[in-house]
Structures are given as structure tokens and as C-alpha cells.
């Protein structure tokens, strides 16, 4: 059971990592294409990421070790697969026969591919046929060549039967996709995507999440780049071991980037992603933007960098910000109180006028 669960665990973990990396762009695209982000659409994209990871992990993992490696051959005929199906029914226990279950699993494995092509890209049976065959062939060739030469020979069987059943699965998935209403298919921009929508606390919370997640990813990337540069370009192992410069980059790069974005646009990355803007107030624009930065994600990041993430003051700032998000009008929170501005949909006429 452990060996069977391993590919699933890897698929979920890698899917989660990729999902976190793509979360902010997906939110931004959804608000610009659909005008909002629903839990159903978020779950759809999350499931899609996990599926594509599972497609590879179940067909390539576990990788062989030096102790159990055996070269596999190739089955270039459909006859063995047909014999398996016929034999399973002939024995009278088809529903529990491993031979039939293997064929069924190969079909089911590619059903989501055809479904996604139909629902997400509005592509029909021909594309499902070509894509299913191409993806399956790529996987089979990867297995046959020992992951393109990493291993001396193929460690899994190249099977024409798998190519056939996988392609059938993609076609079945495309047919199942027909049950999804046409209006819900595709990535095209909807007619009401640019229409203003109510500013809810959930939407404001999503903006905060985008800021926190985006800043963490940018900081982690900046620190990693600095460490790699020190190690491979400058060959300074002492600085790599100390990690002082890497930590400085991880802390200050997102602070500076978010400050620039706020000063230029008046909004944080999270505000931009969910189409929100602070509007009105009596403060000059530059002062309001600085306060927007300091009373929001900027203040949190600055306190964490100067005092440490475990500082009591950092925790208090986060707690107050969280409480005010749910107790102030439309969730304008601490930035709204500090600037004297209201939180509005950036697509509204007043917000457009203020933005210009």
C-alpha cells in the first residue's frame, strides 16, 4: 500500500507547491476574465494541478534503485490487452480481476485530460484524441528510454495497449465535458467581467492573502538567487554558510517591491489582483499611498524585518489588522482608518477617476 500511495502523496505535494506559486496570478486572471473568483473555480484549478502531477507520478514513480532495477521491454500489439479483457470476463469475476482493472485504470487516468480540454479550452473530440495520444506516447517513450537516458534502459513496459486505453480515456473525458453548460466553459472574458461588484470582507481577505503569499514567494526567490549567486558566481562558501546576505534579500526585496507598487499605483499586489482600491479622503495622494503601505502589508513586513517575525509587536499588528478587517466598513481595515479612505471596486467610475 505504501508503494501505491507514494505517487499520490507526491502529486498532492507538488500540486500544492505549484498551486501556491500560481495562486496570485490565477486570482488576478480570474478577476479580469470572470470578474470574480469562486470556490468552485478555485477547486477546479487546484484539482487540475494535482491531476497533471498525478499523471506523471503514477506513470513514472517510483523510480528504480540499484537493488531492484530491471530492464523492461516493449509490447507492440493490442492482443495482450484484448486477451486480458476477454480473460477477465471469461473467468466470471471481471469486477475484481486485476487484468480488467488495469485496463479500466488506464482509461480513467486520461478522462480528466479530455474533460479539461473540453471545459477549459473549449476543444472537442479531435483535439482530445490527438492530445491523449501525444501525452500517452510521451509518457511511454519516457519509460522506454529510461527517462531519456538517465537510466541505462527502460524500467517500465512500453505498451501499445496503454496508448490505446489512455487515448480512449481522453475521448471519454471530452464527451463527459459536454454536460458542463457552455457558459461555464473556456477562459474567454465574460461580458460582465469589467462590471463593479460588491466589496466584501471575503474579497478583502483574499487580497491580504495574495499580499502575504506573494511577498513570501518573492522573498524566498530573492534569498535563493542571492545564495546561488554567492555560491556559483562568486564561490563564497563562507557567505553562503552565514546566509546573512540571503536573509537580507529575502526580507528587504519584497518590502521595496511592494513599496514601489503602492507608490506607483496606490494599491498593493493583493489589491491589484482582486480589483480593489482605496478612494476618497483628504490626504494628498503621496501621503495616502505611504500610509496605505505602512498600515498594511508594508508595516507588517517592516516590523518583521526589524524586530523579527516572532516579536510581540508583529503579532499585535497582525491581530489588530485581522480584527479591523472584519469590524470596519466593507473591510477597509487599518489602511482605511489610517488614510481616511473607503475601499471600493477599482472598476467603478469613482475609482477610475481617482486612479487617473
Short mmCIF file of C-alpha atoms in Angstrom, two decimals:
data_model
loop_
_atom_site.label_atom_id
_atom_site.label_comp_id
_atom_site.label_asym_id
_atom_site.label_seq_id
_atom_site.Cartn_x
_atom_site.Cartn_y
_atom_site.Cartn_z
CA UNK A 1 0.00 0.00 0.00
CA UNK A 2 2.88 2.35 0.74
CA UNK A 3 4.18 1.97 -2.79
CA UNK A 4 0.72 2.68 -4.21
CA UNK A 5 0.20 5.77 -2.05
CA UNK A 6 3.62 7.28 -2.72
CA UNK A 7 2.80 8.68 -6.20
CA UNK A 8 -0.45 10.15 -4.85
CA UNK A 9 1.36 11.87 -1.98
CA UNK A 10 4.00 13.26 -4.36
CA UNK A 11 1.30 14.50 -6.75
CA UNK A 12 -0.59 16.30 -3.96
CA UNK A 13 2.57 17.85 -2.51
CA UNK A 14 3.92 19.06 -5.85
CA UNK A 15 0.46 20.20 -6.90
CA UNK A 16 0.20 22.21 -3.69
CA UNK A 17 3.60 23.83 -4.26
CA UNK A 18 2.79 24.77 -7.85
CA UNK A 19 -0.64 25.97 -6.74
CA UNK A 20 0.89 28.31 -4.18
CA UNK A 21 3.30 29.69 -6.76
CA UNK A 22 0.48 30.31 -9.24
CA UNK A 23 -2.16 31.42 -6.74
CA UNK A 24 -1.80 35.20 -7.13
CA UNK A 25 -1.68 35.09 -10.97
CA UNK A 26 -4.72 32.79 -11.02
CA UNK A 27 -6.66 35.17 -8.77
CA UNK A 28 -5.73 38.15 -10.95
CA UNK A 29 -6.65 36.34 -14.18
CA UNK A 30 -9.96 35.16 -12.72
CA UNK A 31 -10.98 38.68 -11.68
CA UNK A 32 -10.14 40.04 -15.11
CA UNK A 33 -11.69 37.21 -17.08
CA UNK A 34 -14.69 36.40 -14.90
CA UNK A 35 -14.98 39.45 -12.65
CA UNK A 36 -14.55 37.35 -9.52
CA UNK A 37 -13.15 34.15 -8.08
CA UNK A 38 -15.48 31.42 -6.90
CA UNK A 39 -14.63 28.47 -4.69
CA UNK A 40 -15.73 26.17 -7.47
CA UNK A 41 -13.31 27.67 -9.98
CA UNK A 42 -10.50 27.67 -7.42
CA UNK A 43 -11.18 24.00 -6.68
CA UNK A 44 -11.25 23.27 -10.42
CA UNK A 45 -7.78 24.75 -10.98
CA UNK A 46 -6.40 23.08 -7.84
CA UNK A 47 -7.71 19.70 -8.97
CA UNK A 48 -6.24 20.29 -12.44
CA UNK A 49 -2.78 20.94 -10.99
CA UNK A 50 -2.90 17.83 -8.82
CA UNK A 51 -4.14 15.79 -11.80
CA UNK A 52 -1.26 16.78 -14.08
CA UNK A 53 1.20 15.99 -11.29
CA UNK A 54 -0.52 12.65 -10.71
CA UNK A 55 -0.35 11.88 -14.43
CA UNK A 56 3.43 11.87 -14.21
CA UNK A 57 3.90 10.44 -10.74
CA UNK A 58 1.67 7.42 -11.37
CA UNK A 59 3.37 6.64 -14.67
CA UNK A 60 6.98 7.32 -13.68
CA UNK A 61 7.22 6.70 -9.95
CA UNK A 62 8.66 5.02 -8.05
CA UNK A 63 12.00 5.37 -9.81
CA UNK A 64 14.14 2.24 -9.74
CA UNK A 65 17.06 1.79 -7.37
CA UNK A 66 20.30 -0.05 -7.97
CA UNK A 67 18.96 -3.02 -5.99
CA UNK A 68 15.75 -3.67 -7.91
CA UNK A 69 16.40 -2.29 -11.38
CA UNK A 70 15.30 -4.50 -14.25
CA UNK A 71 15.09 -3.60 -17.92
CA UNK A 72 11.61 -3.82 -19.38
CA UNK A 73 10.76 -4.47 -22.98
CA UNK A 74 8.00 -3.31 -25.31
CA UNK A 75 4.60 -4.70 -26.25
CA UNK A 76 3.81 -3.58 -29.79
CA UNK A 77 0.48 -5.38 -30.19
CA UNK A 78 -3.03 -4.83 -28.82
CA UNK A 79 -3.55 -8.57 -28.49
CA UNK A 80 -2.36 -8.88 -24.86
CA UNK A 81 -4.72 -6.11 -23.69
CA UNK A 82 -7.63 -7.67 -25.58
CA UNK A 83 -6.79 -11.08 -24.13
CA UNK A 84 -6.75 -9.57 -20.62
CA UNK A 85 -10.24 -8.15 -21.02
CA UNK A 86 -11.64 -11.30 -22.60
CA UNK A 87 -9.98 -13.49 -19.97
CA UNK A 88 -11.34 -11.39 -17.11
CA UNK A 89 -14.93 -11.81 -18.33
CA UNK A 90 -14.39 -15.48 -19.17
CA UNK A 91 -13.28 -16.23 -15.61
CA UNK A 92 -16.54 -14.80 -14.25
CA UNK A 93 -15.01 -12.29 -11.85
CA UNK A 94 -14.43 -9.31 -14.12
CA UNK A 95 -15.15 -6.64 -11.48
CA UNK A 96 -12.33 -7.87 -9.27
CA UNK A 97 -9.94 -9.15 -11.91
CA UNK A 98 -6.62 -7.29 -11.84
CA UNK A 99 -6.25 -7.57 -15.61
CA UNK A 100 -9.50 -5.73 -16.30
CA UNK A 101 -8.96 -3.23 -13.51
CA UNK A 102 -5.62 -2.30 -15.03
CA UNK A 103 -7.27 -1.56 -18.37
CA UNK A 104 -10.03 0.45 -16.67
CA UNK A 105 -7.49 2.43 -14.68
CA UNK A 106 -5.58 3.30 -17.87
CA UNK A 107 -8.81 4.67 -19.35
CA UNK A 108 -9.77 6.60 -16.19
CA UNK A 109 -6.31 8.11 -15.88
CA UNK A 110 -6.83 10.16 -19.06
CA UNK A 111 -10.51 11.04 -18.61
CA UNK A 112 -9.64 14.32 -16.80
CA UNK A 113 -7.40 15.35 -19.70
CA UNK A 114 -10.24 15.22 -22.22
CA UNK A 115 -12.58 16.86 -19.72
CA UNK A 116 -10.17 19.75 -19.13
CA UNK A 117 -9.65 20.26 -22.85
CA UNK A 118 -13.41 20.49 -23.35
CA UNK A 119 -14.20 22.67 -20.32
CA UNK A 120 -11.14 24.90 -20.01
CA UNK A 121 -10.06 25.26 -23.64
CA UNK A 122 -13.34 24.52 -25.48
CA UNK A 123 -11.67 21.82 -27.58
CA UNK A 124 -13.57 18.85 -28.99
CA UNK A 125 -13.01 15.19 -29.77
CA UNK A 126 -10.30 15.62 -32.39
CA UNK A 127 -8.08 17.63 -30.04
CA UNK A 128 -8.84 15.18 -27.23
CA UNK A 129 -7.77 12.30 -29.48
CA UNK A 130 -4.52 13.98 -30.56
CA UNK A 131 -3.68 15.27 -27.08
CA UNK A 132 -4.44 11.95 -25.39
CA UNK A 133 -2.30 10.05 -27.87
CA UNK A 134 0.54 12.59 -27.71
CA UNK A 135 0.69 12.76 -23.91
CA UNK A 136 0.44 9.00 -23.56
CA UNK A 137 3.16 8.50 -26.20
CA UNK A 138 5.42 10.96 -24.40
CA UNK A 139 4.98 9.07 -21.14
CA UNK A 140 5.54 5.68 -22.78
CA UNK A 141 8.69 6.91 -24.54
CA UNK A 142 9.96 8.39 -21.29
CA UNK A 143 9.56 4.99 -19.69
CA UNK A 144 11.04 3.12 -22.67
CA UNK A 145 14.15 5.32 -22.79
CA UNK A 146 14.82 5.14 -19.07
CA UNK A 147 13.70 8.77 -18.55
CA UNK A 148 15.56 9.84 -21.68
CA UNK A 149 18.87 8.25 -20.81
CA UNK A 150 19.01 8.80 -17.05
CA UNK A 151 18.76 5.02 -16.65
CA UNK A 152 20.55 2.55 -18.97
CA UNK A 153 17.26 1.11 -20.25
CA UNK A 154 13.52 1.30 -19.76
CA UNK A 155 12.32 0.31 -16.29
CA UNK A 156 8.66 0.14 -17.29
CA UNK A 157 6.97 -1.62 -20.18
CA UNK A 158 6.23 0.30 -23.38
CA UNK A 159 2.73 -0.93 -24.22
CA UNK A 160 0.65 -0.11 -27.28
CA UNK A 161 -2.35 -1.23 -25.26
CA UNK A 162 -1.70 1.59 -22.78
CA UNK A 163 -1.52 4.08 -25.65
CA UNK A 164 -4.92 2.90 -26.86
CA UNK A 165 -6.67 2.88 -23.49
CA UNK A 166 -5.20 6.24 -22.49
CA UNK A 167 -6.43 7.81 -25.74
CA UNK A 168 -9.85 6.27 -25.19
CA UNK A 169 -9.90 7.84 -21.74
CA UNK A 170 -9.23 11.29 -23.19
CA UNK A 171 -12.11 10.83 -25.64
CA UNK A 172 -14.45 9.71 -22.84
CA UNK A 173 -13.47 12.75 -20.79
CA UNK A 174 -14.23 15.04 -23.72
CA UNK A 175 -17.70 13.51 -24.03
CA UNK A 176 -18.33 13.88 -20.29
CA UNK A 177 -17.35 17.55 -20.59
CA UNK A 178 -20.45 18.11 -22.73
CA UNK A 179 -22.58 18.07 -19.55
CA UNK A 180 -20.92 21.32 -18.40
CA UNK A 181 -23.02 24.31 -19.57
CA UNK A 182 -21.45 26.23 -22.45
CA UNK A 183 -21.39 29.47 -20.48
CA UNK A 184 -19.08 27.88 -17.91
CA UNK A 185 -16.56 26.62 -20.45
CA UNK A 186 -13.45 28.34 -21.69
CA UNK A 187 -11.13 31.07 -20.48
CA UNK A 188 -12.66 33.84 -22.56
CA UNK A 189 -13.51 37.10 -20.89
CA UNK A 190 -17.16 37.24 -19.85
CA UNK A 191 -19.37 40.17 -20.85
CA UNK A 192 -19.71 41.40 -17.25
CA UNK A 193 -16.07 40.89 -16.25
CA UNK A 194 -15.44 44.64 -16.08
CA UNK A 195 -18.59 45.45 -14.11
CA UNK A 196 -18.13 46.65 -10.49
CA UNK A 197 -19.07 44.14 -7.83
CA UNK A 198 -19.74 44.45 -4.10
CA UNK A 199 -16.68 44.84 -1.88
CA UNK A 200 -16.95 42.03 0.64
CA UNK A 201 -14.76 41.13 3.57
CA UNK A 202 -14.02 37.84 1.88
CA UNK A 203 -12.65 39.70 -1.12
CA UNK A 204 -10.56 41.93 1.13
CA UNK A 205 -9.25 38.86 2.95
CA UNK A 206 -8.31 37.34 -0.40
CA UNK A 207 -6.30 40.48 -1.21
CA UNK A 208 -4.45 40.17 2.11
CA UNK A 209 -3.74 36.51 1.40
CA UNK A 210 -2.36 37.41 -2.03
CA UNK A 211 -0.08 40.02 -0.46
CA UNK A 212 1.24 37.67 2.23
CA UNK A 213 1.72 34.76 -0.14
CA UNK A 214 3.21 36.90 -2.89
CA UNK A 215 5.66 38.60 -0.52
CA UNK A 216 6.74 35.21 0.87
CA UNK A 217 7.36 33.81 -2.61
CA UNK A 218 9.26 36.91 -3.76
CA UNK A 219 11.34 36.91 -0.58
CA UNK A 220 12.14 33.23 -0.86
CA UNK A 221 13.10 33.62 -4.52
CA UNK A 222 15.29 36.65 -3.80
CA UNK A 223 17.12 34.90 -0.98
CA UNK A 224 17.66 31.80 -3.11
CA UNK A 225 19.01 33.81 -6.05
CA UNK A 226 21.49 35.63 -3.81
CA UNK A 227 22.69 32.38 -2.25
CA UNK A 228 23.13 30.75 -5.67
CA UNK A 229 24.99 33.80 -6.94
CA UNK A 230 27.36 33.75 -3.97
CA UNK A 231 27.98 30.03 -4.32
CA UNK A 232 28.36 29.60 -8.06
CA UNK A 233 29.37 33.03 -9.37
CA UNK A 234 31.49 34.36 -6.52
CA UNK A 235 32.29 30.98 -4.90
CA UNK A 236 31.97 32.47 -1.42
CA UNK A 237 31.11 29.44 0.67
CA UNK A 238 31.59 31.45 3.87
CA UNK A 239 28.86 33.90 2.89
CA UNK A 240 26.63 31.06 1.74
CA UNK A 241 27.03 29.33 5.10
CA UNK A 242 26.31 32.54 7.03
CA UNK A 243 23.29 33.26 4.81
CA UNK A 244 23.30 36.88 6.01
CA UNK A 245 23.04 38.38 2.53
CA UNK A 246 20.43 35.84 1.51
CA UNK A 247 18.33 36.67 4.56
CA UNK A 248 18.64 40.41 3.86
CA UNK A 249 17.48 39.90 0.28
CA UNK A 250 14.60 37.69 1.41
CA UNK A 251 13.46 40.37 3.86
CA UNK A 252 14.03 43.63 2.00
CA UNK A 253 13.31 42.79 -1.64
CA UNK A 254 9.56 42.22 -1.10
CA UNK A 255 9.37 45.34 1.10
CA UNK A 256 10.93 47.51 -1.61
CA UNK A 257 8.91 45.89 -4.38
CA UNK A 258 5.60 46.35 -2.57
CA UNK A 259 6.54 49.96 -1.69
CA UNK A 260 7.22 50.74 -5.35
CA UNK A 261 3.94 49.13 -6.45
CA UNK A 262 1.93 51.08 -3.85
CA UNK A 263 3.62 54.40 -4.66
CA UNK A 264 3.04 53.94 -8.38
CA UNK A 265 -0.50 52.50 -8.34
CA UNK A 266 -1.88 53.34 -4.90
CA UNK A 267 -2.61 49.65 -4.43
CA UNK A 268 -0.79 46.59 -3.19
CA UNK A 269 -0.29 43.47 -5.28
CA UNK A 270 -3.27 41.93 -3.49
CA UNK A 271 -5.45 44.96 -4.23
CA UNK A 272 -4.46 44.76 -7.89
CA UNK A 273 -5.23 41.04 -8.03
CA UNK A 274 -8.81 41.39 -6.74
CA UNK A 275 -9.53 44.79 -8.32
CA UNK A 276 -9.79 46.87 -5.11
CA UNK A 277 -8.77 50.47 -4.47
CA UNK A 278 -8.88 52.92 -1.56
CA UNK A 279 -10.79 56.02 -2.64
CA UNK A 280 -11.61 59.47 -1.25
CA UNK A 281 -10.15 61.06 1.88
CA UNK A 282 -8.48 64.44 2.40
CA UNK A 283 -4.82 63.44 2.37
CA UNK A 284 -2.55 64.20 -0.59
CA UNK A 285 -2.11 61.24 -2.87
CA UNK A 286 1.52 60.56 -1.96
CA UNK A 287 0.76 60.66 1.78
CA UNK A 288 -2.23 58.37 1.42
CA UNK A 289 -0.14 55.89 -0.54
CA UNK A 290 2.61 55.84 2.06
CA UNK A 291 0.05 55.28 4.80
CA UNK A 292 -1.62 52.57 2.70
CA UNK A 293 1.73 50.80 2.58
CA UNK A 294 2.65 51.32 6.24
CA UNK A 295 -0.75 50.37 7.65
CA UNK A 296 -0.98 47.21 5.57
CA UNK A 297 1.41 44.61 4.25
CA UNK A 298 4.31 47.08 4.30
CA UNK A 299 4.06 47.71 8.04
CA UNK A 300 3.81 44.01 8.74
CA UNK A 301 6.87 43.21 6.63
CA UNK A 302 8.89 46.10 8.07
CA UNK A 303 8.16 45.15 11.67
CA UNK A 304 9.01 41.53 10.91
CA UNK A 305 12.30 42.52 9.32
CA UNK A 306 13.32 44.97 12.05
CA UNK A 307 12.01 43.15 15.13
CA UNK A 308 11.80 39.53 13.99
CA UNK A 309 8.76 37.53 12.94
CA UNK A 310 8.20 36.26 16.49
CA UNK A 311 8.11 39.75 18.02
CA UNK A 312 5.08 40.55 20.18
CA UNK A 313 4.59 43.82 18.30
CA UNK A 314 4.45 41.99 14.97
CA UNK A 315 1.84 39.62 16.36
CA UNK A 316 -0.16 42.52 17.78
CA UNK A 317 -0.05 44.35 14.44
CA UNK A 318 -1.33 41.24 12.66
CA UNK A 319 -4.08 40.70 15.26
CA UNK A 320 -5.32 44.31 15.11
CA UNK A 321 -5.27 44.23 11.30
CA UNK A 322 -7.26 41.00 11.26
CA UNK A 323 -9.88 42.26 13.73
CA UNK A 324 -10.33 45.58 11.90
CA UNK A 325 -10.77 43.78 8.61
CA UNK A 326 -13.98 42.25 9.98
CA UNK A 327 -15.18 45.20 12.10
CA UNK A 328 -14.71 48.18 9.76
CA UNK A 329 -16.97 49.21 6.89
CA UNK A 330 -16.54 46.97 3.84
CA UNK A 331 -13.42 45.52 5.45
CA UNK A 332 -11.34 48.62 4.78
CA UNK A 333 -9.33 47.76 7.90
CA UNK A 334 -6.32 49.57 9.28
CA UNK A 335 -5.26 51.10 5.93
CA UNK A 336 -8.71 52.64 5.52
CA UNK A 337 -8.69 54.10 9.03
CA UNK A 338 -5.16 55.46 8.63
CA UNK A 339 -5.83 57.13 5.28
CA UNK A 340 -9.45 58.11 5.87
CA UNK A 341 -10.39 56.38 2.64
CA UNK A 342 -13.08 53.89 1.69
CA UNK A 343 -12.49 50.60 -0.04
CA UNK A 344 -14.16 50.40 -3.46
CA UNK A 345 -14.16 48.24 -6.55
CA UNK A 346 -11.37 49.50 -8.81
CA UNK A 347 -13.69 49.10 -11.82
CA UNK A 348 -16.22 51.65 -10.52
CA UNK A 349 -16.40 55.09 -12.09
CA UNK A 350 -15.24 56.89 -8.94
CA UNK A 351 -12.24 54.60 -8.61
CA UNK A 352 -11.28 55.14 -12.25
CA UNK A 353 -11.47 58.88 -11.80
CA UNK A 354 -9.37 58.76 -8.63
CA UNK A 355 -6.85 56.47 -10.33
CA UNK A 356 -6.36 58.93 -13.19
#
